[in-house]
Amino acid sequence: MSRVADEKVLVLDFGSQYAQLIARRARQQQVYCEIVRHDISAKRIRELAPKGLILSGGPASVYDPSAPRCDPAIFQLGLPILGICYGMQLICEASGGRVAAAPAREYGRAYCEVTAENDLFAGVPPRSPVWMSHGDQVTEVSEDFVPLAKTDTCAFAAVKHARLPLYGLQFHPEVTHTAYGEGILGNFLKRVCGCAGTWRLGDFAQQTISDVRRRVGDDRVICGLSGGVDSAVVAALLAQAIGPRLSCILVDNGLLRKDEAAGVIREFTDHFKTDLHVVRAEDRFLDALAGVTNPQEKRKIIGRVFIECFADEAARIEGARFLAQGTLYPDVIESGGLRDGPAATIKLHHNVGGLPEDLDFELIEPLRDLFKDEVRQLGLQLGLPEDIVWRHPFPGPGLAVRCVGEVTRARLATLREADAVVVEEIKRSGLYRQTAQSFAVLLPVQSVGVMGDARTYDDVVAVRSIDSEDFMTADWSHLPYELLARISTRIINEVQGVNRVVYDISSKPPATIEWE
Ligand code: XMP
């Protein structure tokens, strides 16, 4: 675990869908926060020296014998602890209270009435909306606990230990529907835990730059550039840390978006002046993909050829000892309190573009402690242009999985032009940052049309635009009709060989974001 901040708070994850959100909310208040497994030992916590602990919610019932528990010794550490939902039930039960199924499961808005003045609710009105999501609730507290707030259906909406800094909330302060959630979490972090709120991304950048310098010494680092924001931020950070001893490799697989490779090449040669190796490998990739239509087969081929190209080029760079990667915090969290082992959780099919472990390098992953929005902020601070920093995520196998059917040069050219129109129009309408991914898909379907006096039999392009927080679930963007009309007209007029445009109105699940 890192030591990127002087003061930190730990979130013990009991399997909550909101654990990451809690950590982000704390960081938004300038308090560095990390998620750890629910069963982390009290001894380990003492070593990590946090200023406080937050016990997350979770789907289990505390009275179930197999429910996830924490080390009971954590209550003796003298640290402030805030239990949220399941976390509160755990604290109350551990001290002799009772938890039972609520008469009715409660999901959604409730009104919280503060019944006792206290630090946690400082600045919070006597009655305010909160977000509930629970089947169980605390029905009795031991003599040591005092109620702080209630709702119509929940006598113990918030509690506090009479002498120790132990607090519990039945509702979720981390979600925006809880009107004063930010204030309540802030009170816990600052008034109860005594955090000063000194975590700053700028300090993080400086600290990381000096750490990298120390670790790398006089050696050389290789960094793969993909065109995306994560690898660009890693490269920018390393460029500032070790300048000429950074070598970047960009494998141009011929499957990138329009002008994407050129933009990154310009940035890293003209601005950051890095030793950039561009591997022009379009032919190699397209030859290997010839005749292939199966999506997983495409992914495997692209993954294999990428590794070959990267390894060949890396072998030409002398004296490189380190490999820098843009792994982010959500990829590495010792997460899923309910899952086995602290293993990194990386979505399997998203590994395409990754490198095998037997490449003989030591890894440098300077973004391991950051969330995506923090990476973007850092990118801006490091001087990367907005165009790169705010770019939508793009799959490793690139346009190949958006070119449904066979991947040929001609089909890629059609797709690339149509995709550029989608992105340009969405940017022009001011909706680019609001949507999580917007792109075109070329279908393996021809349809009949009429242009001038002639009948056509041309390609169909699907437009996909989604709204999503984490890409695990997504809804199709409810784009204005006028915008859709402009996209459609421009694609049909400007992209040769396309006579029909359709809009994908499927959510994930059950559909996926990509078509392949
Ligand atoms: P799906 O299509 O599974 O996509 O809903 C979820 C997110 O992952 C991206 N994606 C990929 N990224 N290699 C990648 O690096 C892949 O093979 C891949 N497939 C999907 C997708 O763009 C979306 O952001």
XYZ file of C-alpha atoms in Angstrom, residues 31-381:
351
model
C -8.565 13.614 2.659
C -6.667 10.735 1.084
C -8.666 7.545 1.347
C -8.020 3.928 0.422
C -10.226 0.858 0.272
C -9.029 -2.253 2.095
C -10.474 -5.688 2.716
C -13.083 -5.951 5.439
C -10.992 -8.465 7.430
C -7.774 -6.420 7.550
C -6.140 -7.014 10.944
C -6.028 -4.385 13.672
C -2.251 -4.815 13.676
C -2.015 -3.949 9.983
C -4.278 -0.948 10.501
C -1.976 0.290 13.262
C 0.981 0.045 10.862
C -0.903 2.030 8.227
C -1.688 4.688 10.842
C -4.937 6.072 9.430
C -6.759 8.933 11.174
C -10.036 7.030 11.036
C -11.947 4.083 9.567
C -15.153 3.864 7.593
C -16.981 0.528 7.544
C -18.886 0.312 4.266
C -22.310 -1.083 3.593
C -22.745 -4.549 2.146
C -25.363 -7.019 0.972
C -25.108 -9.504 3.878
C -27.053 -9.683 7.179
C -24.941 -9.373 10.312
C -26.928 -12.158 11.993
C -26.010 -14.599 9.236
C -23.190 -16.842 10.539
C -21.307 -16.527 7.253
C -21.566 -12.718 7.146
C -18.270 -10.886 6.618
C -16.871 -9.471 9.858
C -14.039 -7.222 10.850
C -11.272 -7.957 13.337
C -13.016 -7.066 16.655
C -9.741 -5.590 17.898
C -10.242 -2.620 15.554
C -12.731 -1.225 18.063
C -9.941 -1.095 20.646
C -7.561 0.943 18.523
C -9.009 4.196 19.812
C -9.543 5.334 16.202
C -12.700 7.128 15.098
C -14.934 4.715 13.185
C -17.965 5.497 11.041
C -20.179 2.561 10.102
C -22.469 3.056 7.118
C -25.561 0.813 6.813
C -24.120 -2.728 7.206
C -21.098 -1.113 8.892
C -23.344 0.536 11.464
C -25.194 -2.705 12.104
C -21.877 -4.433 12.681
C -20.727 -1.820 15.212
C -24.037 -1.932 17.093
C -24.196 -5.718 17.124
C -20.579 -6.031 18.283
C -21.432 -3.950 21.323
C -24.538 -5.880 22.331
C -27.257 -4.222 20.234
C -29.799 -6.058 18.081
C -30.193 -6.102 14.319
C -33.250 -7.551 12.582
C -34.977 -7.499 9.221
C -36.919 -4.243 8.893
C -40.711 -4.640 8.578
C -40.360 -3.393 5.011
C -37.149 -3.213 3.005
C -36.383 0.430 2.537
C -34.937 1.765 -0.735
C -34.943 5.382 -1.708
C -35.605 8.725 -0.126
C -36.441 9.184 3.554
C -36.361 12.194 5.850
C -33.843 12.227 8.640
C -34.610 14.114 11.846
C -31.676 14.982 14.019
C -32.621 14.247 17.635
C -29.408 15.074 19.478
C -26.897 17.793 18.770
C -23.479 16.419 17.867
C -20.386 16.937 15.744
C -21.461 14.581 12.967
C -24.529 16.658 12.149
C -22.982 20.110 12.624
C -24.442 22.431 9.989
C -27.104 19.884 8.959
C -30.724 21.109 9.226
C -33.002 19.364 11.749
C -34.834 17.600 8.908
C -33.254 16.674 5.572
C -33.595 14.074 2.815
C -31.354 11.017 2.991
C -30.954 7.901 0.825
C -31.785 4.527 2.321
C -30.995 1.114 0.880
C -31.398 -1.651 3.405
C -33.323 -4.749 4.405
C -32.045 -4.939 8.011
C -31.902 -2.286 10.659
C -30.727 -1.797 14.213
C -33.686 -2.408 16.522
C -31.961 -2.036 19.868
C -28.690 -0.436 20.933
C -26.657 -1.245 24.026
C -26.550 1.278 26.863
C -23.284 2.604 25.480
C -24.946 3.999 22.373
C -27.129 7.058 21.990
C -29.434 7.735 19.048
C -28.613 10.866 17.069
C -31.274 10.809 14.364
C -34.376 8.937 13.206
C -36.664 8.592 10.188
C -40.346 7.653 10.086
C -39.519 3.992 9.832
C -36.124 3.783 11.468
C -35.608 4.683 15.126
C -31.827 4.551 14.796
C -30.990 6.405 11.604
C -27.754 7.571 13.263
C -26.062 6.573 16.536
C -22.943 7.389 18.524
C -21.065 5.620 21.281
C -21.361 7.569 24.535
C -17.607 7.707 25.196
C -15.740 6.351 22.173
C -15.568 8.002 18.719
C -17.770 5.311 17.146
C -20.590 6.473 14.850
C -23.171 4.710 12.745
C -25.424 5.873 9.885
C -28.222 3.736 8.529
C -28.447 5.903 5.398
C -25.814 6.545 2.720
C -24.029 9.904 3.064
C -21.891 9.165 -0.009
C -24.711 9.340 -2.570
C -25.851 12.705 -3.879
C -29.496 12.013 -2.977
C -28.497 12.503 0.666
C -28.726 16.284 0.611
C -26.198 16.942 3.390
C -24.132 13.794 2.888
C -21.034 15.736 1.955
C -21.313 17.808 5.143
C -21.832 14.721 7.302
C -18.831 12.912 5.810
C -16.805 16.099 6.072
C -17.735 16.413 9.755
C -16.583 12.868 10.375
C -13.294 13.388 8.549
C -12.455 16.822 9.902
C -14.200 17.261 13.252
C -14.150 13.659 14.456
C -10.964 12.271 12.874
C -9.181 15.629 13.009
C -8.018 15.500 9.371
C -6.753 18.836 8.096
C -7.607 18.039 4.463
C -4.133 18.434 3.019
C -4.289 15.918 0.135
C -3.577 17.772 -3.104
C -3.046 16.312 -6.534
C -0.264 18.825 -7.191
C 1.633 17.522 -4.169
C 0.955 14.016 -5.390
C 2.545 14.838 -8.744
C 5.650 16.348 -7.106
C 5.980 13.468 -4.669
C 5.566 10.876 -7.437
C 8.071 12.638 -9.661
C 10.707 12.576 -6.937
C 9.886 8.938 -6.053
C 10.299 7.919 -9.701
C 13.627 9.792 -9.939
C 14.940 8.036 -6.869
C 13.777 4.606 -7.991
C 14.944 4.846 -11.589
C 18.345 6.372 -10.818
C 20.371 6.411 -14.038
C 18.347 3.671 -15.737
C 15.932 3.916 -18.639
C 12.139 3.505 -18.594
C 9.929 2.315 -21.444
C 6.325 3.481 -21.575
C 3.692 2.270 -24.010
C 1.463 5.004 -25.426
C -1.984 3.938 -26.602
C -3.540 7.260 -27.467
C -5.703 7.144 -24.346
C -5.564 9.392 -21.312
C -4.014 6.972 -18.787
C -0.886 6.155 -20.742
C -0.521 9.794 -21.807
C -0.578 10.945 -18.173
C 1.973 8.301 -17.156
C 4.248 9.378 -19.989
C 3.840 13.076 -19.138
C 4.665 12.379 -15.489
C 7.736 10.363 -16.412
C 8.847 12.922 -18.961
C 8.940 15.480 -16.167
C 10.670 13.074 -13.808
C 13.426 11.632 -15.992
C 13.232 13.510 -19.307
C 15.639 11.965 -21.819
C 15.768 8.619 -20.035
C 12.157 7.912 -20.987
C 11.471 6.018 -24.214
C 7.864 5.779 -25.386
C 6.520 3.165 -27.788
C 3.387 3.789 -29.796
C 2.190 0.804 -31.789
C 0.105 2.219 -34.622
C -2.026 -0.820 -35.367
C -4.114 0.870 -38.031
C -7.128 0.478 -35.750
C -6.998 3.878 -34.063
C -9.538 6.677 -34.446
C -9.080 9.415 -37.030
C -6.015 11.593 -36.290
C -5.490 9.846 -32.955
C -1.951 8.606 -33.539
C -0.921 11.908 -35.112
C -2.173 13.938 -32.131
C -0.280 11.843 -29.603
C 2.872 11.808 -31.710
C 2.765 15.604 -32.008
C 2.273 16.045 -28.273
C 5.054 13.741 -27.187
C 7.597 14.900 -29.727
C 6.939 18.664 -29.978
C 5.815 19.377 -26.453
C 7.299 16.736 -24.162
C 10.238 16.033 -26.481
C 10.376 12.371 -25.556
C 12.298 9.657 -27.318
C 9.229 8.342 -29.147
C 9.309 5.106 -31.143
C 6.345 4.778 -33.469
C 5.864 1.245 -34.752
C 3.951 1.457 -38.041
C 2.282 -1.903 -37.913
C -0.968 -1.458 -39.817
C -0.024 -4.084 -42.397
C 1.019 -6.584 -39.781
C -2.286 -6.251 -37.920
C -4.533 -6.176 -40.974
C -2.792 -9.136 -42.590
C -3.275 -11.129 -39.399
C -6.941 -10.096 -39.255
C -7.733 -10.907 -42.886
C -10.856 -13.029 -43.176
C -11.484 -13.096 -39.401
C -15.001 -12.210 -38.229
C -15.222 -13.794 -34.787
C -14.890 -11.057 -32.115
C -12.847 -13.074 -29.627
C -10.605 -14.303 -32.417
C -10.009 -10.669 -33.436
C -9.107 -9.790 -29.827
C -6.669 -12.689 -29.533
C -4.921 -11.837 -32.795
C -4.634 -8.156 -31.925
C -3.334 -8.993 -28.442
C -0.703 -11.337 -29.862
C 0.496 -9.031 -32.637
C 0.615 -6.103 -30.210
C 2.901 -8.014 -27.872
C 5.160 -9.023 -30.756
C 5.441 -5.454 -32.037
C 5.993 -4.010 -28.593
C 8.564 -6.596 -27.558
C 10.496 -6.205 -30.857
C 10.711 -2.455 -30.426
C 11.502 -2.662 -26.707
C 14.405 -5.011 -27.511
C 15.889 -2.251 -29.667
C 15.948 0.207 -26.792
C 19.182 -0.264 -24.940
C 19.570 -0.289 -21.192
C 15.860 -0.223 -20.307
C 15.184 -1.659 -16.901
C 11.661 -0.406 -16.158
C 8.292 -0.527 -17.855
C 5.723 2.135 -16.931
C 2.005 1.323 -17.097
C -1.173 3.312 -16.597
C -2.841 1.028 -14.071
C -5.479 2.939 -12.079
C -6.783 2.481 -8.580
C -10.053 0.767 -9.524
C -7.955 -1.882 -11.328
C -5.929 -2.783 -8.279
C -8.150 -2.308 -5.279
C -7.868 -5.100 -2.783
C -11.516 -5.121 -3.323
C -14.655 -7.079 -3.085
C -14.631 -7.637 0.648
C -16.496 -10.804 -0.221
C -14.110 -12.100 -2.813
C -11.203 -14.360 -2.049
C -7.727 -12.979 -1.706
C -6.457 -9.479 -2.270
C -5.691 -10.237 -5.906
C -5.890 -7.421 -8.397
C -9.259 -7.443 -10.077
C -8.860 -6.662 -13.737
C -11.636 -7.437 -16.155
C -10.337 -10.229 -18.301
C -11.402 -9.250 -21.772
C -10.128 -5.764 -21.089
C -6.604 -7.042 -20.861
C -6.038 -6.918 -24.573
C -3.213 -4.498 -25.107
C -1.637 -5.671 -21.878
C 1.821 -7.139 -21.763
C 2.917 -10.574 -20.595
C 4.739 -10.848 -17.296
C 7.798 -12.514 -18.773
C 8.963 -9.306 -20.406
C 11.992 -8.731 -18.310
C 11.167 -5.340 -16.775
C 10.409 -3.951 -13.368
C 6.995 -2.289 -13.349
C 6.357 1.337 -12.539
C 2.696 2.202 -12.044
C 2.537 5.806 -10.858
C -1.273 6.111 -11.157
C -2.095 3.110 -8.973
C -3.500 5.360 -6.266
C -5.753 7.484 -8.456
C -9.276 7.429 -9.794
C -10.006 8.306 -13.418
C -11.228 11.829 -12.633
C -8.050 12.439 -10.634
C -5.938 11.165 -13.534
C -7.647 13.687 -15.793
C -6.974 16.543 -13.370
C -3.376 15.437 -13.093
C -3.077 15.334 -16.880
C -4.220 18.952 -17.092
C -1.769 19.970 -14.362
